[in-house]
PDB file of C-alpha atoms in Angstrom:
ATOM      1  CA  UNK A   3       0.000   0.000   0.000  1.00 64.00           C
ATOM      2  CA  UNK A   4       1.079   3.447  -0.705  1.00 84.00           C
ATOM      3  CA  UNK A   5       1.548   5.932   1.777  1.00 91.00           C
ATOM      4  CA  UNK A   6       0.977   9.233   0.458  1.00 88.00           C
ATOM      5  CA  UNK A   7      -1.138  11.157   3.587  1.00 92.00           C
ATOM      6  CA  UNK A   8      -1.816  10.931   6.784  1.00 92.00           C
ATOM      7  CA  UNK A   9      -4.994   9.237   6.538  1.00 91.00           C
ATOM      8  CA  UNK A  10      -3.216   6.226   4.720  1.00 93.00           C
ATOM      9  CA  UNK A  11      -2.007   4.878   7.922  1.00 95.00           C
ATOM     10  CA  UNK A  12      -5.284   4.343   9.353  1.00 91.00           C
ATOM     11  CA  UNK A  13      -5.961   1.139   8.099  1.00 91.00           C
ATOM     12  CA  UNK A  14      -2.236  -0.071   9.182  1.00 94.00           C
ATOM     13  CA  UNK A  15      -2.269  -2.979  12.455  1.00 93.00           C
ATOM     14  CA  UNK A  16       1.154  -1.866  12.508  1.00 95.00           C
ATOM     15  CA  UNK A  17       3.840   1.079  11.005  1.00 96.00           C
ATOM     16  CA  UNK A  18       5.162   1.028   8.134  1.00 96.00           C
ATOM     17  CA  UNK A  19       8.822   1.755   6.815  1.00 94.00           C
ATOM     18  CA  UNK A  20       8.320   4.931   5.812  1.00 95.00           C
ATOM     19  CA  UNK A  21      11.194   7.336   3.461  1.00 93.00           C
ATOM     20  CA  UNK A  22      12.197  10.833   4.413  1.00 92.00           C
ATOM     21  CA  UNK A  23       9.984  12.529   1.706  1.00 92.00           C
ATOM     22  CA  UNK A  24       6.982  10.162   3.545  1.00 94.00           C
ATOM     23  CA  UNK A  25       7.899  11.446   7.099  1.00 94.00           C
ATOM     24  CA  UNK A  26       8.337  15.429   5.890  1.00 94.00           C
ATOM     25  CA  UNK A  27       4.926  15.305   4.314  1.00 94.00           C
ATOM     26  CA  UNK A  28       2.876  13.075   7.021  1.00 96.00           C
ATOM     27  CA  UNK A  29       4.608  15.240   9.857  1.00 95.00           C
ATOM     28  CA  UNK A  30       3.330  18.585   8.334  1.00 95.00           C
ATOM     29  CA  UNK A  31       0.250  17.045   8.225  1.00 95.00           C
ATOM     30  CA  UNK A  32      -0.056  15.834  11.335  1.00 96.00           C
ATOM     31  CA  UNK A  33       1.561  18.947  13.008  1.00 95.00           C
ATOM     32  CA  UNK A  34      -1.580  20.571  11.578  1.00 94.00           C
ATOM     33  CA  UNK A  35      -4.081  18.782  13.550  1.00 94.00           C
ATOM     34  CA  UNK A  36      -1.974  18.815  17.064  1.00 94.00           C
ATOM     35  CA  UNK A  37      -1.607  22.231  17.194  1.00 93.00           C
ATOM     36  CA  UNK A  38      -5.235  22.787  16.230  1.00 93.00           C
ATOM     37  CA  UNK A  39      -5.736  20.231  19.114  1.00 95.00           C
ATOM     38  CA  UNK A  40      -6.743  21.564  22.562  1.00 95.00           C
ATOM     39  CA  UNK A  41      -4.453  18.350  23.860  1.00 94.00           C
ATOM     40  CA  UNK A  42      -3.852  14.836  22.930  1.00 96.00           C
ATOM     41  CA  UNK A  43      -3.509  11.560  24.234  1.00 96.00           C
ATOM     42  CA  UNK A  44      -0.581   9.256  22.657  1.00 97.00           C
ATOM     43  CA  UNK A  45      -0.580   5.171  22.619  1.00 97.00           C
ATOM     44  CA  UNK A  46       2.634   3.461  21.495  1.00 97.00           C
ATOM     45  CA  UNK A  47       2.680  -0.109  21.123  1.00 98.00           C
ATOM     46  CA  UNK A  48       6.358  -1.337  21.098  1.00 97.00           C
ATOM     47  CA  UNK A  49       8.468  -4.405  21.835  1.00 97.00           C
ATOM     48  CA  UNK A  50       9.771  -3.584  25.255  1.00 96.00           C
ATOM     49  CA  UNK A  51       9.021  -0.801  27.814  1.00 95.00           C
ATOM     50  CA  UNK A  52      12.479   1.294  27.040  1.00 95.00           C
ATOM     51  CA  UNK A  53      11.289   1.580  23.360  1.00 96.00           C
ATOM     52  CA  UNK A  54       8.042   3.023  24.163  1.00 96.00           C
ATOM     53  CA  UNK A  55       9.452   5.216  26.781  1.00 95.00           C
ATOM     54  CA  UNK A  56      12.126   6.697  24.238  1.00 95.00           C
ATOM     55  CA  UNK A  57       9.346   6.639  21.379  1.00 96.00           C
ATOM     56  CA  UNK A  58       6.982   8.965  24.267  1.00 95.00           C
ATOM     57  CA  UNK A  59      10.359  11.100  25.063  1.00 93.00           C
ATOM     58  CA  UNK A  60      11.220  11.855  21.083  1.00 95.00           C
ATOM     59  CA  UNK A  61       7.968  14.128  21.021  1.00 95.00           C
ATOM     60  CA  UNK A  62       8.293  15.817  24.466  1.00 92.00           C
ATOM     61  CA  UNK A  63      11.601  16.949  22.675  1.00 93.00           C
ATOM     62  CA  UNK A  64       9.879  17.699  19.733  1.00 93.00           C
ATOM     63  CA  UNK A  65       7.096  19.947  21.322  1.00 91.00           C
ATOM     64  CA  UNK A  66       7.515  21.563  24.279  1.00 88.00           C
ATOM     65  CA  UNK A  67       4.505  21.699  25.415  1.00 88.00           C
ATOM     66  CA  UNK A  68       3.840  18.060  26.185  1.00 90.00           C
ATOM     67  CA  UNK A  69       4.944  16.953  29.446  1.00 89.00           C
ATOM     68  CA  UNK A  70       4.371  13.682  31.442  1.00 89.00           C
ATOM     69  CA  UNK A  71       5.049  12.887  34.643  1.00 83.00           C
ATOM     70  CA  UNK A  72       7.168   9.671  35.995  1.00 80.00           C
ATOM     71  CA  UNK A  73       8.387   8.230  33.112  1.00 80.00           C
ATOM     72  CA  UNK A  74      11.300   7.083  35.592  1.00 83.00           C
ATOM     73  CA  UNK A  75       8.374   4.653  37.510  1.00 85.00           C
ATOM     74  CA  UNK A  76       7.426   2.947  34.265  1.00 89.00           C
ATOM     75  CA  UNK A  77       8.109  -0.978  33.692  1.00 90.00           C
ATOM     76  CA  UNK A  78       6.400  -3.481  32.039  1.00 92.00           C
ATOM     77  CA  UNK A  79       7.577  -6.731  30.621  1.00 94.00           C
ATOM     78  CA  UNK A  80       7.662  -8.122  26.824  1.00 94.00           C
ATOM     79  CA  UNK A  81       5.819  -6.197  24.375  1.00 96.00           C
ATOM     80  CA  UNK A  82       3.981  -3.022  25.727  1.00 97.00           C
ATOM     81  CA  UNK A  83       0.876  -0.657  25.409  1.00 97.00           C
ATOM     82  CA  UNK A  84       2.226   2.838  26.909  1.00 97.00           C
ATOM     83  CA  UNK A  85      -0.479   5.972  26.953  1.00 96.00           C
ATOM     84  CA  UNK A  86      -0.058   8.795  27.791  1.00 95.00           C
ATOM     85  CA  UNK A  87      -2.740  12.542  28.847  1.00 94.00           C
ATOM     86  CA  UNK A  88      -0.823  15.469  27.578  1.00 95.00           C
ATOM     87  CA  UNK A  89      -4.035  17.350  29.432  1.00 92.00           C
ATOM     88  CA  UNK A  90      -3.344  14.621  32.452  1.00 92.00           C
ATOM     89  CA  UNK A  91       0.039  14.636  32.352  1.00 90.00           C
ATOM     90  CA  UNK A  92      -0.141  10.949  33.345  1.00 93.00           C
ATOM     91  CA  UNK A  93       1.515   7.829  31.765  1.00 95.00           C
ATOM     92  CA  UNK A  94       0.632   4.328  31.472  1.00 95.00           C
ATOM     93  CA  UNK A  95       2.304   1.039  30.939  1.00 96.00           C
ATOM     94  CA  UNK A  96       1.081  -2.584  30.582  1.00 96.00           C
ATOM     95  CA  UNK A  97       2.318  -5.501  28.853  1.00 96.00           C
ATOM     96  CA  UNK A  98       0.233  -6.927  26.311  1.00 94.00           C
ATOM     97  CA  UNK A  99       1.122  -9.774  23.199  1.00 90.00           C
ATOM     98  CA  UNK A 100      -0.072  -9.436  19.967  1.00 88.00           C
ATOM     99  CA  UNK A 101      -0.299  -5.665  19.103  1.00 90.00           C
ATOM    100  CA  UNK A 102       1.045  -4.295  16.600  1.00 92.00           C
ATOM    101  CA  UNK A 103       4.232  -1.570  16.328  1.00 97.00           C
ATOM    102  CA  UNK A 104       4.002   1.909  16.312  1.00 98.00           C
ATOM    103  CA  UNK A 105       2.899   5.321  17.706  1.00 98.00           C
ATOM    104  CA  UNK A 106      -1.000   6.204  17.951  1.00 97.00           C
ATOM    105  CA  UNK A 107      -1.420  10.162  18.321  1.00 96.00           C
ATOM    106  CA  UNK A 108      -5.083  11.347  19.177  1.00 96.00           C
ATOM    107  CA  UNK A 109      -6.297  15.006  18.816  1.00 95.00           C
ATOM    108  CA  UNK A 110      -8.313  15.753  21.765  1.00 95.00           C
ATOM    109  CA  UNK A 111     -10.642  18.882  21.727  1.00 94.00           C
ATOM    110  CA  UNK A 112     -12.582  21.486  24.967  1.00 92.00           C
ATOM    111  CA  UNK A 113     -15.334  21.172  22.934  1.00 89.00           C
ATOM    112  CA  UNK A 114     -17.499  18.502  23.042  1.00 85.00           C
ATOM    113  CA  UNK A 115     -19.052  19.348  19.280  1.00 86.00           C
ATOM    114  CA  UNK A 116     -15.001  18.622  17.942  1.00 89.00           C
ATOM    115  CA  UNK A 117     -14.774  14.776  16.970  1.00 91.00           C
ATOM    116  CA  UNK A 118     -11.314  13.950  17.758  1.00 92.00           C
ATOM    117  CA  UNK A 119      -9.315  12.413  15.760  1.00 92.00           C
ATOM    118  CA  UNK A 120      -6.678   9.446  16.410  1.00 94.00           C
ATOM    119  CA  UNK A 121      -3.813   9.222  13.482  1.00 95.00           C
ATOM    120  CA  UNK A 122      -1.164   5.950  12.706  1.00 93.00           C
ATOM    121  CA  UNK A 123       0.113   3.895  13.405  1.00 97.00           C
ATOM    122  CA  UNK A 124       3.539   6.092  12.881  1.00 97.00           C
ATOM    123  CA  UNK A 125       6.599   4.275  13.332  1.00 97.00           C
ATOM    124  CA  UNK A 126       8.542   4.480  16.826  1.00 97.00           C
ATOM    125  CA  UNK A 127      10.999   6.701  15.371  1.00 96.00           C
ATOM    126  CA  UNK A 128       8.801   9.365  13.666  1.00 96.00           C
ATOM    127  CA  UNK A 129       9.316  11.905  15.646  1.00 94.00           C
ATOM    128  CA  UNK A 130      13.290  11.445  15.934  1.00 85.00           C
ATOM    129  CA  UNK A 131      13.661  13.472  12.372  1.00 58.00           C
TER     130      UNK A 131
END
């Protein structure tokens, strides 16, 4: 399948390899909708804890504006299912088998009338560009 926008990767169980031309125009994209977001809440499903935690920290670095809390207090064994509030602050970790691989950012809104909207799966290092 052919990743062209954003919207492609909906139908994805898990991320894609995706080229630098891919990444530039899916992150402009999707930059788009978080900062029109009033906050958003991020799921990675990864391999091990330390790969979702450094997946979680690439976009703290990226944005400054989203913070969590006790990252430092987060373990889980085997393959994991982190989320995390930006509104919340809070993070969670469990393990869990058979997911898929990749980051799952979703554009929270104040107002109730807003729909949000949940984008990927985007690969772990997405936001490491």
């Amino acid at each position: 399948m052919e990743i062209n926008k954003l919207v492609d990767l909906n139908v994805l169980r898990t991320a894609p390899q995706l080229s630098n031309s891919q990444v530039k125009k899916i992150l402009e994209e999707l930059e788009a909708n978080i900062f029109n977001a009033d906050w958003i809440t991020i799921g990675i499903m990864a391999p091990s804890d330390t790969k979702a935690i450094e997946a979680l920290q690439s976009i703290t670095e990226r944005y400054s504006s989203i913070k969590f809390v006790n990252l430092e207090s987060l373990h889980a064994d085997g393959s994991v299912f982190l989320k995390g509030n930006q509104k919340t602050g809070n993070v969670f970790i469990r393990s869990e088998n058979g997911l898929g691989e990749g980051i799952l950012l979703t554009c929270q809104y104040d107002n109730q009338s807003k729909e949000s909207s949940t984008f990927g799966p985007l690969p772990l290092d997405f936001f490491h560009n």
